[in-house]
C-alpha positions in Angstrom: 0.0 0.0 0.0 1.4 3.5 -0.9 2.2 6.1 1.7 -0.6 8.3 0.4 -3.2 5.6 0.8 -2.0 4.8 4.3 -2.3 8.4 5.3 -5.8 8.7 3.7 -7.0 5.5 5.4 -5.7 6.7 8.8 -7.5 10.0 8.4 -10.7 8.2 7.5 -10.3 5.9 10.5 -9.7 8.8 12.9 -12.9 10.6 11.7 -14.9 7.5 12.5 -13.6 7.0 16.0 -15.2 8.7 19.0 -12.1 10.0 20.7 -13.9 10.7 24.0 -15.2 7.1 24.1 -11.7 5.9 23.2 -10.2 7.8 26.1 -12.8 6.2 28.5 -11.8 2.7 27.3 -8.1 3.5 27.6 -8.7 4.2 31.3 -10.1 0.7 31.8 -7.7 -1.4 29.6 -4.3 -1.1 27.9 -5.3 -0.1 24.4 -1.9 -0.9 22.9 -2.0 -4.4 24.4 -5.6 -4.9 23.2 -4.7 -3.9 19.7 -1.8 -6.3 19.7 -4.1 -9.1 20.9 -6.8 -8.3 18.3 -4.2 -8.3 15.6 -3.2 -11.9 16.5 -6.8 -13.2 16.1 -7.8 -15.0 12.9 -10.9 -14.2 10.9 -13.0 -16.8 12.6 -12.0 -15.6 16.1 -12.6 -11.9 15.2 -16.1 -12.8 13.8 -17.0 -14.6 17.0 -15.8 -11.7 19.1 -17.8 -9.1 17.1 -20.9 -11.3 17.3 -20.5 -11.5 21.1 -19.9 -7.7 21.4 -23.0 -6.9 19.2 -25.3 -9.2 21.1 -27.7 -7.0 23.1 -28.5 -8.0 26.6 -32.2 -8.4 27.2 -33.9 -6.5 29.9 -33.3 -8.2 33.3 -30.7 -10.5 31.8 -27.5 -11.1 33.8 -24.1 -12.6 33.1 -24.4 -16.4 33.0 -21.6 -18.7 34.3 -19.5 -20.5 31.7 -20.3 -24.0 30.6 -17.7 -26.2 32.2 -18.1 -29.9 33.3 -15.1 -29.8 35.6 -17.0 -28.5 38.6 -14.3 -29.4 41.1 -11.5 -27.9 39.0 -9.5 -31.1 38.7 -7.6 -29.5 35.8 -5.7 -27.5 38.5 -4.0 -30.7 39.6 -2.4 -31.0 36.2 1.1 -29.5 35.5 1.3 -26.6 33.1 2.7 -28.9 30.5 -0.1 -31.4 31.0 -2.7 -28.6 30.9 -1.3 -27.4 27.6 -1.6 -30.9 26.1 -5.2 -31.1 27.4 -6.1 -27.8 25.7 -4.3 -28.8 22.5 -6.4 -31.9 22.3 -9.6 -30.0 23.2 -9.0 -27.3 20.6 -8.2 -30.0 18.0 -11.5 -31.8 18.7 -13.5 -28.6 18.6 -11.9 -27.2 15.5 -11.2 -30.3 13.4 -13.6 -33.0 14.6 -16.8 -31.5 15.8 -17.7 -29.9 12.5 -17.7 -33.3 10.6 -18.6 -36.1 13.1 -22.4 -36.0 12.7 -22.1 -36.2 8.9 -19.8 -39.2 9.1 -21.9 -40.8 11.8 -24.9 -40.7 9.5 -23.0 -42.1 6.6 -21.4 -44.9 8.8 -18.0 -44.0 7.4 -14.6 -43.1 8.9 -13.1 -39.7 8.1 -9.7 -40.7 7.0 -8.6 -37.1 6.6 -8.3 -36.8 10.4 -5.4 -39.2 10.6 -3.0 -36.7 9.1 -4.4 -34.1 11.5 -3.9 -36.4 14.5 -0.2 -36.7 13.5 0.2 -32.9 14.1 -0.9 -33.0 17.7 1.5 -36.0 18.5 -0.5 -37.8 21.3 -0.2 -41.4 20.2 1.3 -43.9 22.6 0.9 -41.4 25.5 2.3 -43.6 28.4 5.0 -45.6 26.5 8.7 -45.0 26.9 10.8 -44.9 23.8 10.0 -45.6 20.2 9.0 -41.9 19.6 6.3 -42.1 22.3 5.6 -39.1 24.6 6.3 -41.1 27.9 3.7 -39.2 29.9 1.8 -40.4 33.0 -1.2 -42.7 32.6 -3.2 -39.8 33.9 -2.6 -38.0 30.7 -3.8 -41.0 28.7 -7.0 -40.7 30.6 -7.3 -37.0 30.1 -6.7 -37.4 26.4 -9.4 -40.2 26.3 -11.8 -37.8 28.1 -11.2 -34.9 25.7 -11.6 -37.1 22.6 -14.9 -38.7 23.9 -16.2 -35.3 25.0 -16.7 -34.5 21.4 -17.0 -37.9 19.8 -16.8 -41.4 21.3 -16.2 -43.0 17.9 -13.0 -41.0 17.3 -12.0 -41.8 20.9 -12.5 -45.5 20.3 -10.5 -45.4 17.0 -7.7 -43.8 19.0 -8.0 -46.2 22.0 -7.9 -49.3 19.8 -4.9 -48.1 17.9 -2.8 -46.4 20.7 -4.0 -48.5 23.6 -4.9 -52.1 22.7 -2.8 -52.6 19.5 0.3 -50.6 20.5 -0.1 -51.7 24.1 0.0 -55.4 23.1 3.2 -54.9 21.2 4.7 -52.7 24.0 3.9 -55.3 26.7 4.2 -58.6 24.8 6.4 -58.0 21.8 10.1 -58.6 21.4 12.5 -55.7 21.1 12.7 -56.3 17.4 8.9 -56.2 17.1 8.7 -53.0 19.1 11.4 -51.4 16.9 9.6 -52.5 13.8 6.0 -51.4 14.7 5.8 -48.8 17.5 7.6 -45.9 15.8 5.5 -46.2 12.7 2.3 -46.6 14.7 3.2 -43.7 16.9 3.4 -41.5 13.8 0.1 -43.1 12.5 2.0 -44.4 9.4 0.7 -47.8 10.3 -2.8 -48.4 11.9 -3.5 -51.1 14.4 -6.4 -53.2 15.5 -7.0 -55.7 18.3 -8.7 -59.1 17.7 -9.9 -60.8 20.9 -13.7 -61.0 20.9 -15.4 -63.8 18.8 -18.9 -64.4 17.4 -19.5 -67.1 20.0 -17.1 -65.9 22.7 -17.3 -62.5 24.5 -17.3 -62.5 28.3 -16.0 -66.1 28.4 -12.9 -65.3 26.3 -10.4 -66.2 29.1 -11.1 -69.9 28.8 -13.2 -70.3 25.7 -11.3 -68.9 22.7 -12.4 -70.8 19.5 -9.8 -69.3 17.3 -6.9 -71.7 17.1 -3.2 -71.7 16.1 -0.8 -74.5 15.4 2.8 -74.5 14.4 3.5 -76.6 11.3 7.3 -76.4 11.5 7.5 -73.3 9.3 4.5 -71.1 10.1 1.7 -70.7 12.5 -1.6 -71.6 11.0 -4.6 -69.6 12.4 -8.2 -70.6 12.0 -11.4 -69.0 13.4 -13.3 -65.8 13.5 -13.2 -62.5 15.4 -16.1 -60.0 15.8 -16.5 -56.4 16.7 -12.9 -55.6 15.8 -12.5 -51.8 15.6 -10.3 -50.4 12.8 -10.0 -53.9 11.3 -11.3 -52.9 7.8 -8.4 -50.7 7.1 -5.7 -51.6 9.8 -2.2 -52.5 8.6 -1.8 -54.9 11.5 -4.2 -56.7 13.7 -3.3 -58.3 17.0 -4.9 -61.7 16.9 -5.3 -63.9 20.1 -5.6 -67.6 19.5 -5.5 -70.9 21.5 -2.6 -73.2 20.7 -3.9 -76.6 19.8 -0.8 -78.3 21.2 -0.3 -76.5 24.5 -3.9 -75.1 25.0 -2.3 -71.8 25.9 -3.3 -68.4 24.5 -0.8 -66.8 22.1 -0.8 -63.4 20.3 0.1 -62.7 16.7 0.9 -59.7 14.5 -1.3 -60.4 11.5 -0.8 -58.1 8.5 -3.7 -57.2 6.2 -1.9 -58.9 3.3 -1.4 -62.2 5.1 -2.8 -65.2 3.2 -6.1 -66.4 4.7 -6.9 -63.1 6.5 -10.3 -61.6 5.5 -12.4 -58.7 7.0 -16.1 -57.9 6.5 -17.5 -54.6 7.8 -20.3 -54.9 10.3 -23.2 -52.7 9.2 -26.4 -51.3 10.7 -25.0 -50.4 14.1 -26.8 -47.9 16.3 -23.7 -46.9 18.1 -20.1 -45.9 17.2 -21.1 -45.7 13.6 -17.8 -43.9 12.7 -15.8 -46.9 14.0 -15.2 -49.4 11.3 -15.9 -52.7 13.1 -15.4 -55.9 11.3 -15.8 -59.7 11.4 -12.4 -61.2 10.8 -12.2 -64.7 9.2 -9.0 -66.6 9.5 -8.8 -69.6 7.2 -5.5 -71.4 7.3 -4.0 -68.0 7.8 -0.2 -68.3 7.7 1.8 -66.2 10.2 5.6 -66.5 10.6 7.2 -67.2 13.9 8.8 -63.7 13.7 5.3 -62.3 13.9 4.2 -64.2 17.0 4.3 -61.9 20.0 7.3 -63.3 21.7 6.2 -62.5 25.3 2.5 -63.5 25.0 2.4 -67.0 26.3 -0.9 -67.2 28.2 -4.2 -65.3 28.7 -2.5 -63.5 31.7 -0.5 -61.6 29.2 -3.7 -60.6 27.3 -5.2 -59.6 30.6 -2.2 -57.3 31.3 -3.1 -55.4 28.2 -6.8 -55.2 29.1 -6.0 -54.0 32.6 -3.8 -51.2 31.2 -6.5 -50.0 28.8 -9.6 -50.5 30.9 -8.9 -47.3 32.9 -9.0 -45.5 29.5 -12.5 -46.8 28.8 -13.7 -45.5 32.2 -12.2 -42.1 31.1 -14.1 -42.4 27.8 -17.3 -42.8 29.8 -16.4 -39.6 31.6 -15.8 -37.8 28.3 -19.1 -39.0 26.8 -20.9 -37.9 29.9 -19.2 -34.5 30.0 -20.1 -33.9 26.3 -23.7 -34.8 26.9 -23.9 -32.7 30.1 -22.3 -29.6 28.5 -24.5 -29.9 25.4 -27.6 -30.2 27.5 -26.6 -27.3 29.7 -25.9 -25.1 26.7 -29.3 -26.0 25.2 -31.3 -25.2 28.4 -29.8 -21.8 28.6 -30.9 -20.9 25.1 -34.2 -22.8 24.8 -37.2 -20.7 26.0 -40.6 -21.8 27.1 -43.3 -19.7 28.8 -41.2 -16.6 28.2 -38.0 -17.6 29.9 -35.0 -20.1 29.5 -35.9 -23.6 30.6 -32.6 -23.6 32.6 -34.5 -21.4 35.1 -37.1 -24.1 35.8 -36.8 -26.1 39.0 -37.2 -29.6 37.4 -34.6 -28.8 34.7 -32.1 -27.6 37.3 -32.7 -30.8 39.3 -31.8 -32.9 36.3 -28.7 -30.8 35.6 -27.5 -31.1 39.2 -28.0 -34.9 39.1 -26.0 -35.0 35.9 -23.2 -32.9 37.4 -23.1 -34.9 40.6 -22.6 -38.1 38.7 -20.1 -36.6 36.3 -18.0 -35.1 39.2 -17.9 -38.4 41.1 -16.8 -40.2 37.9 -14.1 -37.6 37.3 -12.7 -37.9 40.8 -12.8 -41.7 40.7 -10.9 -41.8 37.4 -8.4 -39.3 38.5 -7.5 -41.4 41.5 -7.5 -44.6 39.4 -4.9 -43.1 37.0 -2.8 -41.9 40.0 -2.8 -45.5 41.2 -1.9 -46.7 37.8 1.1 -44.3 37.7 2.1 -45.5 41.1 2.1 -49.1 40.0 -0.9 -49.9 42.4 -3.5 -50.7 39.7 -5.2 -54.1 40.0 -7.9 -55.8 37.9 -10.5 -55.0 40.5 -9.6 -51.3 40.6 -10.0 -50.9 36.8 -13.2 -53.0 36.8 -14.8 -50.9 39.6 -14.2 -47.8 37.5 -15.6 -49.4 34.4 -18.7 -50.6 36.3 -19.5 -47.3 38.1 -18.7 -44.9 35.2 -20.6 -46.9 32.6 -23.7 -47.0 34.8 -23.5 -43.3 35.7 -22.9 -42.4 32.1 -26.1 -44.1 31.1 -28.0 -42.0 33.6 -26.3 -38.8 32.5 -27.0 -39.2 28.8 -30.6 -40.2 29.5 -31.1 -37.0 31.5 -29.4 -34.9 28.9 -31.9 -36.3 26.3 -34.7 -35.7 28.8 -34.1 -31.9 29.4 -33.9 -31.4 25.6 -37.3 -32.8 24.9 -38.0 -33.8 21.3 -34.8 -32.0 20.2 -32.8 -34.6 22.2 -33.2 -37.1 19.4 -31.8 -34.9 16.7 -28.2 -35.3 15.7 -27.7 -31.6 15.3 -27.7 -31.2 19.1 -25.1 -34.0 19.6 -26.8 -35.6 22.6 -28.6 -38.2 20.5 -25.1 -39.4 19.3 -23.9 -39.5 22.9 -27.0 -41.5 24.0 -26.3 -44.1 21.2 -22.6 -44.3 21.7 -22.9 -44.7 25.5 -24.4 -48.2 24.8 -21.2 -49.3 23.2 -19.0 -48.1 26.1 -21.4 -49.9 28.5 -20.6 -53.2 26.8 -17.0 -53.2 25.6 -13.9 -54.0 27.6 -16.0 -56.2 29.9 -19.7 -55.9 30.6 -21.1 -54.5 33.8 -21.8 -58.0 35.1 -18.3 -59.4 34.4 -16.5 -56.5 35.8 -18.8 -56.6 38.9 -17.8 -60.3 39.4 -14.1 -59.3 39.2 -14.7 -56.8 42.0 -16.9 -59.2 43.9 -14.2 -61.8 43.9 -11.7 -59.3 45.3 -13.9 -58.1 48.2 -15.4 -61.5 49.2 -12.7 -63.9 48.4 -15.1 -66.1 46.5 -15.3 -66.4 42.7 -18.8 -66.4 41.3 -17.6 -67.1 37.7 -19.1 -70.1 36.0 -16.4 -72.8 36.1 
């Protein structure tokens, strides 16, 4: 711009400014600092700020508190670095994921474009040491799971399967060579992982009833059987397959690549929950896997259980995230929705629902926070993780139900998000151990008696 134009524009700007008003504002805030801050805002942020400033307050209206599901300020227990990571994930989910999830949820498709975006925030393999992983406390894995599920449970599940179950199996049960081969690539999302344990006929009884078999023929392992509900499996580069050895009757784990002979996936359609997650039925028919692709430190179901114990806390945190997303969406709606001439948030019955939701959410948050602290201290047991899964999944169901309740008919519309949370909550309620199975794990710990069917 020429000097003449700059001078002309400046004169025009000065004519349009009320200097007395500017002087009053300058007494209240540092105008130079304000101008610097405004100059750093992007177009979207500026538009939002102007919209807020232009909104006229109605007669009798007062400043409303912010919408925040962290009522006990647990975020203050995080370090500055941890808080930065939390906000990085939250902003990513709000800016990149929220605008597209409902559309992909309707289409029953996975938004592959988000994989490249996930690489940029570098949060894969949160608690693992080495191999390019962040090596952060398990608490941060929980916080990340919460932030992902707060916007969309499907995206959180994709991440949990890849970063938790698949990478966790290799991290805990793989040889050093296998870790070096897979974990750096999976951390960068150059390779995507899946986890194949559940079967068409075997869910809760998987510890002693695996129907998928493996047998060593002298050159390769031959796998036969089926797996069901395997998230990411339709497009994963590698799937961790757990099978029962026909010779030793012990459970072994395998790194099965999508190009392995005898490995076939079929997408499960018509789901009412987690529609973005690409679940599959896997068929293994004389599937050949080399000895080098057998997880070298997976020699019994106890090793499988170690992986599940490590990731079950993350599922409890997912329930927290799902609940928080539903609560915050419902609270936002009740502040805007008017009936009988005033916002429905001012009604006693609505406030009762909201307080019940917040009470449950806060108790879930504090329980999971302590659970992750115990995990970081090496104190986590099966029963600790199972109690969190039981309690959080039950309270989650109540929260999403109340969120749908306070929104009336609009609660079943995708555009308000709560309908998606209601549906996806049903998946969290079932996976990584049903309420009943996890209850029996806790029951065995506190009574000393096992109520499992022998």
